[in-house]
Amino acid sequence: MCLWGLSGQEVRAATPVGKAPAARPNIIIILSDDMGYSDIGCYGSEIETPHLDALAASGLRFTQFYNTARCCPTRASLLTGLNPHQAGVGHMMEDRGHEGYRGRLNRRCVTIAEALKPAGYRCYAVGKWHVTPGATAKALEDTSNWPLQRGFDRYYGTIHGAGSYWDPSSLVRDNKLITAFNDPEYQPEVFYYTDAISDHAVRFVREHATQNSGQPFFLYVAYTAAHWPMHAKESDIAKYRGRYDAGYAAVRQARWEKQKRLGVVDDRWSPAPLVGDWGKVKDRAFEARCMEVYAAMVDCMDQGIGRLMQAVRETGQWDNTLVFYLQDNGGCAENIGRGTNAPARAAQATFQPMDKNTPQYGSVPRQTRDGRPVRQGYGVMPGGPDTYIAYGRDWANVSNTPFREYKHWVHEGGIATPLIVHWPAGIPPSSRGRLEKQPGQLMDIMATCLDVAGTTYPAEYQGNAITPLEGVSLRPAFSGKSVKRSQPLCWEHEGNRAIREGKWKLVAKEKQPWELYDMERDRTELNDLAAKYPQRVKEMAAAWEAWAAKAQVLPLGAWRLKEAGAAGGEGALGQKRFELKSGDSLPRAQAPAIAGKPFRVVVQFEAAPADQGVLVAQGGSSLGYAVHMSEGQFHFVVRCRQKAVAEVGVPLSTAGQHLAVAVLSEKGTLSLKLDQQEERKVAGQGLIELTQDKCYRGWEVDKGAADTLTHIHGYSRTNHEQVCPT
């Protein structure tokens, strides 16, 4: 077996793989967010996606195409044709002090737009950008990596990665920060972000046809659907009411059977185990509603894609427009906003209303623009602007049918994506409607775009040496030929790592041993063959190590390093002391950077033994910590990873003012001291891996670190609080 590193001179070559048509094609890339392999109709779903299905019926469906398991790295790789670490985005939008983890596109890469401009393309981008920091006002002051500075001529969308669909944060038109309500160019009767993305994509296509008809165009459409929060229009939700009442197993089985009929899976495989047990669900109406809203979000996106394709047809550009549709990662098991019993809906506004010019910041808004608190918690029926809920792990398991794991992981459930390719002028009739089983990866999209445009990948751009292209053109597959790939496919995200060579895939979770799978017989990764083929494991592991060394992946674990190397990144990584007052809520980008760190929480508060509630919490139901009171006890609870929970408690026996100090040590030990009582310690199970939610204090909170926390409201009678990463 060969040890493959990065691409050699044959990929560096400046000649296109094939011959472009007489007229360069228009190119549209459509990217959806946090959706699983089975979530559109032509890959097995019951969700109605007739427009995507129609593209598949007269185009190609790739059944072994891959992303990189997470939003930012996927976007970086897709846009640049490089491994995400080579583009500077090995993780999220924080600078971790290593070149592969700078948290923004570097200047040693070019975007597809920058590469196509010399070939005469006019370039448009719509939707989620998320390859440069954008969660805070300070981060948004730096526009150097916004779309117009990375090759695009027009842009409408959000710089940050998540937010309300009814009132998105970091909304930008071209280079101007706006809100959904002060934009003079777009004021629909009801603003809904998915529709806004679709409407602007349509607008750019129609404007191009009238104003720039002599040029080909490149249009990048990056939907946020179906990323949390579960927000959708009631008219779309109504189409799915009752459709998920049968529960997880029934929906998943129906998808599996449909996938086999469609041929997008192999009936020799066995589906990965079902995760959710509908019989044990406490609130079936809530769980069904979550999936109804999710389906509505996907449905609405497909409607917009239909309008976009209609605009392409009506402007006479249909035959020579190449369309790609794919997804940024697998279904998302993050339990955002699902951690508590549901707080009641506010009867009236409890916050000061926001004027139309005030931007929202971060992922999770504290309030709606009219002053209502944004509600989270198990049982909050999602959909409206005053809710912020994820659909949860059990439905994500359904989305990823038939595969294992989710977004974040590099098992198939995290990285397998549909890829639909449609191009009437470039896909011969004999290939239309065909399933393409050759593996491919995000980096191949750049190479394919350059190939069909008849242009070259630059060795230098704006005075900077450019990292050689990593992808290979998929164009031969359009006519049933073999893609010329000379290296294996490799992945790394959050220490999860994988390499695929031919039918073999070597994969491992962070700090876990390698697993080996035969992708032809067992793509659902149920039969680990590592013990049977130790030499293959050794050779493939060495190949992965060689790739990681050259692709700027190392050091492993850099994504959780303690300090940020540059200002303006997301996350208060350099800040050592956080002072909170009652009602404070720090979004994840501004919250204490406690991942992989010891920390101390100091609380001054007034309470009696009968009081109960959460004083401070950071994280969600998967990872995080909480300091709370219940049943005459004061508690410190830490969940460092899934199912790894530790708790220490001390008696709260008197009413009055109290001082508490909670510490998670470097060795994972929990200690808690209340007033003059003797400090109590318990052995924990490590440091917290990564928090997915914000830091709350004194108002409605997620249930934080432990499933045992059931209190709905934060405890407000606290005088002073500090959170100090140490």
PDB file of C-alpha atoms in Angstrom, residues 34 63 68 141 181 301 354 435 459 467 471 492 584 669:
ATOM      1  CA  ASP A  34     -27.326  20.463   9.196  1.00  0.00           C
ATOM      2  CA  THR A  63     -24.140   8.232  -3.462  1.00  0.00           C
ATOM      3  CA  THR A  68     -16.139  17.580   6.459  1.00  0.00           C
ATOM      4  CA  GLU A 141     -15.927  45.528  12.262  1.00  0.00           C
ATOM      5  CA  PHE A 181     -36.346  45.531   9.296  1.00  0.00           C
ATOM      6  CA  MET A 301     -35.985  25.612   0.982  1.00  0.00           C
ATOM      7  CA  MET A 354     -35.661  46.876  19.871  1.00  0.00           C
ATOM      8  CA  LEU A 435     -26.599   7.045  -9.693  1.00  0.00           C
ATOM      9  CA  ALA A 459      -0.260  29.711  -8.271  1.00  0.00           C
ATOM     10  CA  THR A 467      -1.614  26.465  -1.784  1.00  0.00           C
ATOM     11  CA  GLY A 471      -9.522  18.405  -5.423  1.00  0.00           C
ATOM     12  CA  GLU A 492     -10.118  15.451  10.797  1.00  0.00           C
ATOM     13  CA  ASP A 584     -26.939  38.389  32.122  1.00  0.00           C
ATOM     14  CA  THR A 669     -11.916  17.143  40.619  1.00  0.00           C
TER      15      THR A 669
END
